[in-house]
């Protein structure tokens, strides 16, 4: 071991000395630099051509992501695509990336991004004539603990209904694939054929060649010095070479994203982190192999390792207390001229991981280290990129915050190109929506979360995962201080919201599991509370918009596939895309003539607001749109005793006859002005109370005091989800106006559906569906669940699942895979439990007949 450590230190000093004078390239790139320099100079020659004064789309940033966007737009037929790069293509994070490619991602939607990237890289060389250095030896994720084995089973459950090939394998097969591995501690592996690595430099140059081949212009060096919006929604993009008038701009500038964003008033929450990887000289045992080793991801050791020529390359992710943020760039900006430079390496920071790698792959103990790369990669608070059009600036798009830019580049380029060309995203990728952050994600939050995300890179990914760094933000409801010590809190778009509440004797705290865990019993208690007595829930994280003005009704009729409610009434409506896909579900109340309150999910705040604002601007509608999310608190009260509690606090008649379901009234509770809507997402008798934040605590405490005799208590979002699912909520309006997506919806209806959403029960034991599990029938994959929970009313697991129409009949038997086991399931008539309004209506009807 000492010999190896000495060698590492010697080579580290050599590497640092080399980096002080010039940027060091990975071995593969060094060998072909001279040939590529000539190609790169061709891009600079573009400046000697006629400077384009106009463009359809200007992409700022010449890393692999930006060049991929240019390639896909141009190939898709968009004319006048221009890419501006401040220095040279790949400068920034692309050139020094390790180049890993994988089909695997724990998120369902990002699997599609990875799939599209790899399929593009497989054909790119043949298409462009440019070598990309793509290797596909496969990859193996190593499980060395039982929790890891469960995680792999969980991921297999979510993979079977996807197109990606993936296998769970035993230690013997792991060793067969990677014969240099010490499998003493290996319990299982997740093997993904087709994974591998690619030369990021060659990839970018091939994409650039393809972009030019299809008509795009690439200018470099062409730094952007200013961005000026025009009154008609276009942009003047200013550079030292002239100004380009563009229909839209795409910020794809990597760790310069904040600088570009600040040109138009945005503080994008991105930050560079230091990431190191080590390259060895030739290892005899590697050189002797007949085929390339698969990429290894040792999850407990928190590092990746792959073959690099006849040697090895491995890169660790340090724990959050050891990793390094380049936070000075957030405060002071990126140093001028920084592009193909590296940071000084720090082996002390990664020695723990080096030692674990040498234990897992013993040949490393005798390997000479010839290169240590320590460069900046960009993180967002949650490690996911920020992709799409930005709310608050027309035709400003982002493709930033890529911690894994190489594997995301191809798929994101296609995703954005399809969205730009067709006017809607090709599929749901809301977890990467560029508008998921707001002013609450300040620099302190950004730094804390980026440090946590990097350090937690390889932790076990449980369902209902919570991470606690940087919390709470300034987004705190008016009852947060009253509730924070009584509940297990969840994080929703910057807000803290109770998931479930503690009682004496409960096993408290956040204790994640793939099976039922400490919240299971308490959530059942809360469901019983709401079904039999009365409960109160903090719903403040709901996003809330006010739309008013001369054209408000015209705008909303255009946006929503439903008739707008009359004054004092509420409905649930859907915004559709032009192709008829559901873009958002929104609760709409007309407060006064031409004034509407729109309520949507916490995670959809910026996503939905941007869509509404864009249609208002593009259609020239005379409206005023206000985001009142932080101004207005929301309390929900639900249960058979909820009316009794509220009636003690107001003179307003709350009877069924006076205050009907889906009606809204301005009332006073305990002397406080409240806008009350007769609705409850539990499906029970209830109201949502919209209150100024400063008055929330007063109303909450008054309700809790008034409800003592009625058994009032708190309940959280886990109980609400269970209650909502067992009611099987569904609701569409009558024939509406000519809304977006109407023609497409009619066409879909005429052609018939290829799959339908079915309601199913499951025979399980200590596990419940979450959504995205595989559904089987006669040994074949036939569909997937979309959501799931345990129904405490019926004492069984429930789920919604997409199935072929021929398998949707009530009584149809299928199987749902959970943690590697197939559980019996059956299609049933929905809902399992009738909603309170339906029960009341049936009771009145029965009395009438009697």
PDB file of N, CA and C in Angstrom, residues 236-275:
ATOM      1  N   UNK A 236     -32.259  40.601 -28.988  1.00  0.00           N
ATOM      2  CA  UNK A 236     -31.041  41.102 -29.613  1.00  0.00           C
ATOM      3  C   UNK A 236     -29.861  40.527 -28.830  1.00  0.00           C
ATOM      4  N   UNK A 237     -29.107  39.682 -29.493  1.00  0.00           N
ATOM      5  CA  UNK A 237     -27.961  39.027 -28.880  1.00  0.00           C
ATOM      6  C   UNK A 237     -26.705  39.783 -29.304  1.00  0.00           C
ATOM      7  N   UNK A 238     -26.055  40.407 -28.348  1.00  0.00           N
ATOM      8  CA  UNK A 238     -24.929  41.288 -28.640  1.00  0.00           C
ATOM      9  C   UNK A 238     -23.603  40.565 -28.436  1.00  0.00           C
ATOM     10  N   UNK A 239     -22.721  40.704 -29.416  1.00  0.00           N
ATOM     11  CA  UNK A 239     -21.377  40.134 -29.347  1.00  0.00           C
ATOM     12  C   UNK A 239     -20.394  41.170 -29.886  1.00  0.00           C
ATOM     13  N   UNK A 240     -19.097  40.969 -29.693  1.00  0.00           N
ATOM     14  CA  UNK A 240     -18.107  41.892 -30.268  1.00  0.00           C
ATOM     15  C   UNK A 240     -18.151  41.937 -31.797  1.00  0.00           C
ATOM     16  N   UNK A 241     -18.747  40.917 -32.417  1.00  0.00           N
ATOM     17  CA  UNK A 241     -18.784  40.855 -33.874  1.00  0.00           C
ATOM     18  C   UNK A 241     -20.043  41.461 -34.450  1.00  0.00           C
ATOM     19  N   UNK A 242     -21.006  41.805 -33.604  1.00  0.00           N
ATOM     20  CA  UNK A 242     -22.265  42.347 -34.077  1.00  0.00           C
ATOM     21  C   UNK A 242     -23.425  41.806 -33.272  1.00  0.00           C
ATOM     22  N   UNK A 243     -24.636  42.219 -33.639  1.00  0.00           N
ATOM     23  CA  UNK A 243     -25.846  41.823 -32.938  1.00  0.00           C
ATOM     24  C   UNK A 243     -26.707  40.941 -33.834  1.00  0.00           C
ATOM     25  N   UNK A 244     -27.252  39.893 -33.235  1.00  0.00           N
ATOM     26  CA  UNK A 244     -28.160  39.005 -33.954  1.00  0.00           C
ATOM     27  C   UNK A 244     -29.556  39.143 -33.363  1.00  0.00           C
ATOM     28  N   UNK A 245     -30.549  39.366 -34.194  1.00  0.00           N
ATOM     29  CA  UNK A 245     -31.952  39.377 -33.752  1.00  0.00           C
ATOM     30  C   UNK A 245     -32.481  37.942 -33.853  1.00  0.00           C
ATOM     31  N   UNK A 246     -32.868  37.365 -32.713  1.00  0.00           N
ATOM     32  CA  UNK A 246     -33.269  35.955 -32.660  1.00  0.00           C
ATOM     33  C   UNK A 246     -34.706  35.815 -32.183  1.00  0.00           C
ATOM     34  N   UNK A 247     -35.407  34.849 -32.730  1.00  0.00           N
ATOM     35  CA  UNK A 247     -36.755  34.537 -32.250  1.00  0.00           C
ATOM     36  C   UNK A 247     -36.725  33.984 -30.835  1.00  0.00           C
ATOM     37  N   UNK A 248     -35.653  33.260 -30.532  1.00  0.00           N
ATOM     38  CA  UNK A 248     -35.496  32.714 -29.187  1.00  0.00           C
ATOM     39  C   UNK A 248     -34.011  32.503 -28.915  1.00  0.00           C
ATOM     40  N   UNK A 249     -33.678  32.400 -27.645  1.00  0.00           N
ATOM     41  CA  UNK A 249     -32.304  32.102 -27.247  1.00  0.00           C
ATOM     42  C   UNK A 249     -32.313  30.931 -26.290  1.00  0.00           C
ATOM     43  N   UNK A 250     -31.243  30.143 -26.348  1.00  0.00           N
ATOM     44  CA  UNK A 250     -31.082  28.990 -25.461  1.00  0.00           C
ATOM     45  C   UNK A 250     -29.775  29.165 -24.698  1.00  0.00           C
ATOM     46  N   UNK A 251     -29.868  29.259 -23.391  1.00  0.00           N
ATOM     47  CA  UNK A 251     -28.698  29.368 -22.528  1.00  0.00           C
ATOM     48  C   UNK A 251     -28.203  27.961 -22.237  1.00  0.00           C
ATOM     49  N   UNK A 252     -27.064  27.604 -22.842  1.00  0.00           N
ATOM     50  CA  UNK A 252     -26.459  26.280 -22.631  1.00  0.00           C
ATOM     51  C   UNK A 252     -25.001  26.469 -22.246  1.00  0.00           C
ATOM     52  N   UNK A 253     -24.764  27.348 -21.275  1.00  0.00           N
ATOM     53  CA  UNK A 253     -23.412  27.836 -21.014  1.00  0.00           C
ATOM     54  C   UNK A 253     -22.723  27.177 -19.820  1.00  0.00           C
ATOM     55  N   UNK A 254     -23.244  26.053 -19.349  1.00  0.00           N
ATOM     56  CA  UNK A 254     -22.540  25.332 -18.293  1.00  0.00           C
ATOM     57  C   UNK A 254     -22.332  26.185 -17.056  1.00  0.00           C
ATOM     58  N   UNK A 255     -21.067  26.254 -16.585  1.00  0.00           N
ATOM     59  CA  UNK A 255     -20.848  27.012 -15.348  1.00  0.00           C
ATOM     60  C   UNK A 255     -20.823  28.515 -15.561  1.00  0.00           C
ATOM     61  N   UNK A 256     -21.071  28.984 -16.800  1.00  0.00           N
ATOM     62  CA  UNK A 256     -21.295  30.418 -17.045  1.00  0.00           C
ATOM     63  C   UNK A 256     -22.784  30.754 -17.037  1.00  0.00           C
ATOM     64  N   UNK A 257     -23.632  29.800 -16.707  1.00  0.00           N
ATOM     65  CA  UNK A 257     -25.079  30.008 -16.803  1.00  0.00           C
ATOM     66  C   UNK A 257     -25.552  31.179 -15.962  1.00  0.00           C
ATOM     67  N   UNK A 258     -24.958  31.356 -14.794  1.00  0.00           N
ATOM     68  CA  UNK A 258     -25.391  32.462 -13.928  1.00  0.00           C
ATOM     69  C   UNK A 258     -25.069  33.807 -14.564  1.00  0.00           C
ATOM     70  N   UNK A 259     -23.882  33.902 -15.180  1.00  0.00           N
ATOM     71  CA  UNK A 259     -23.521  35.172 -15.830  1.00  0.00           C
ATOM     72  C   UNK A 259     -24.487  35.539 -16.938  1.00  0.00           C
ATOM     73  N   UNK A 260     -24.834  34.545 -17.761  1.00  0.00           N
ATOM     74  CA  UNK A 260     -25.773  34.813 -18.852  1.00  0.00           C
ATOM     75  C   UNK A 260     -27.153  35.134 -18.293  1.00  0.00           C
ATOM     76  N   UNK A 261     -27.588  34.408 -17.274  1.00  0.00           N
ATOM     77  CA  UNK A 261     -28.878  34.676 -16.669  1.00  0.00           C
ATOM     78  C   UNK A 261     -28.969  36.077 -16.086  1.00  0.00           C
ATOM     79  N   UNK A 262     -27.882  36.534 -15.473  1.00  0.00           N
ATOM     80  CA  UNK A 262     -27.889  37.868 -14.865  1.00  0.00           C
ATOM     81  C   UNK A 262     -28.039  38.977 -15.895  1.00  0.00           C
ATOM     82  N   UNK A 263     -27.684  38.693 -17.157  1.00  0.00           N
ATOM     83  CA  UNK A 263     -27.867  39.697 -18.206  1.00  0.00           C
ATOM     84  C   UNK A 263     -29.334  40.083 -18.370  1.00  0.00           C
ATOM     85  N   UNK A 264     -30.244  39.181 -17.971  1.00  0.00           N
ATOM     86  CA  UNK A 264     -31.671  39.483 -18.102  1.00  0.00           C
ATOM     87  C   UNK A 264     -32.394  39.403 -16.760  1.00  0.00           C
ATOM     88  N   UNK A 265     -31.622  39.425 -15.661  1.00  0.00           N
ATOM     89  CA  UNK A 265     -32.227  39.554 -14.346  1.00  0.00           C
ATOM     90  C   UNK A 265     -32.510  38.269 -13.596  1.00  0.00           C
ATOM     91  N   UNK A 266     -31.947  37.132 -14.029  1.00  0.00           N
ATOM     92  CA  UNK A 266     -32.162  35.861 -13.342  1.00  0.00           C
ATOM     93  C   UNK A 266     -30.915  35.440 -12.585  1.00  0.00           C
ATOM     94  N   UNK A 267     -31.128  34.875 -11.393  1.00  0.00           N
ATOM     95  CA  UNK A 267     -30.041  34.252 -10.635  1.00  0.00           C
ATOM     96  C   UNK A 267     -30.238  32.743 -10.678  1.00  0.00           C
ATOM     97  N   UNK A 268     -29.767  32.125 -11.732  1.00  0.00           N
ATOM     98  CA  UNK A 268     -29.968  30.688 -11.871  1.00  0.00           C
ATOM     99  C   UNK A 268     -29.223  29.946 -10.754  1.00  0.00           C
ATOM    100  N   UNK A 269     -29.897  29.006 -10.084  1.00  0.00           N
ATOM    101  CA  UNK A 269     -29.261  28.290  -8.973  1.00  0.00           C
ATOM    102  C   UNK A 269     -28.338  27.172  -9.466  1.00  0.00           C
ATOM    103  N   UNK A 270     -27.205  27.560 -10.012  1.00  0.00           N
ATOM    104  CA  UNK A 270     -26.193  26.598 -10.453  1.00  0.00           C
ATOM    105  C   UNK A 270     -24.861  26.962  -9.810  1.00  0.00           C
ATOM    106  N   UNK A 271     -24.050  25.948  -9.563  1.00  0.00           N
ATOM    107  CA  UNK A 271     -22.764  26.178  -8.900  1.00  0.00           C
ATOM    108  C   UNK A 271     -21.774  25.114  -9.358  1.00  0.00           C
ATOM    109  N   UNK A 272     -20.524  25.484  -9.625  1.00  0.00           N
ATOM    110  CA  UNK A 272     -19.519  24.479  -9.987  1.00  0.00           C
ATOM    111  C   UNK A 272     -19.014  23.743  -8.740  1.00  0.00           C
ATOM    112  N   UNK A 273     -18.809  22.440  -8.903  1.00  0.00           N
ATOM    113  CA  UNK A 273     -18.174  21.643  -7.863  1.00  0.00           C
ATOM    114  C   UNK A 273     -16.899  21.044  -8.435  1.00  0.00           C
ATOM    115  N   UNK A 274     -15.947  20.743  -7.563  1.00  0.00           N
ATOM    116  CA  UNK A 274     -14.701  20.104  -7.974  1.00  0.00           C
ATOM    117  C   UNK A 274     -14.929  18.600  -8.064  1.00  0.00           C
ATOM    118  N   UNK A 275     -14.668  18.034  -9.226  1.00  0.00           N
ATOM    119  CA  UNK A 275     -14.746  16.575  -9.367  1.00  0.00           C
ATOM    120  C   UNK A 275     -13.414  16.059  -9.890  1.00  0.00           C
TER     121      UNK A 275
END
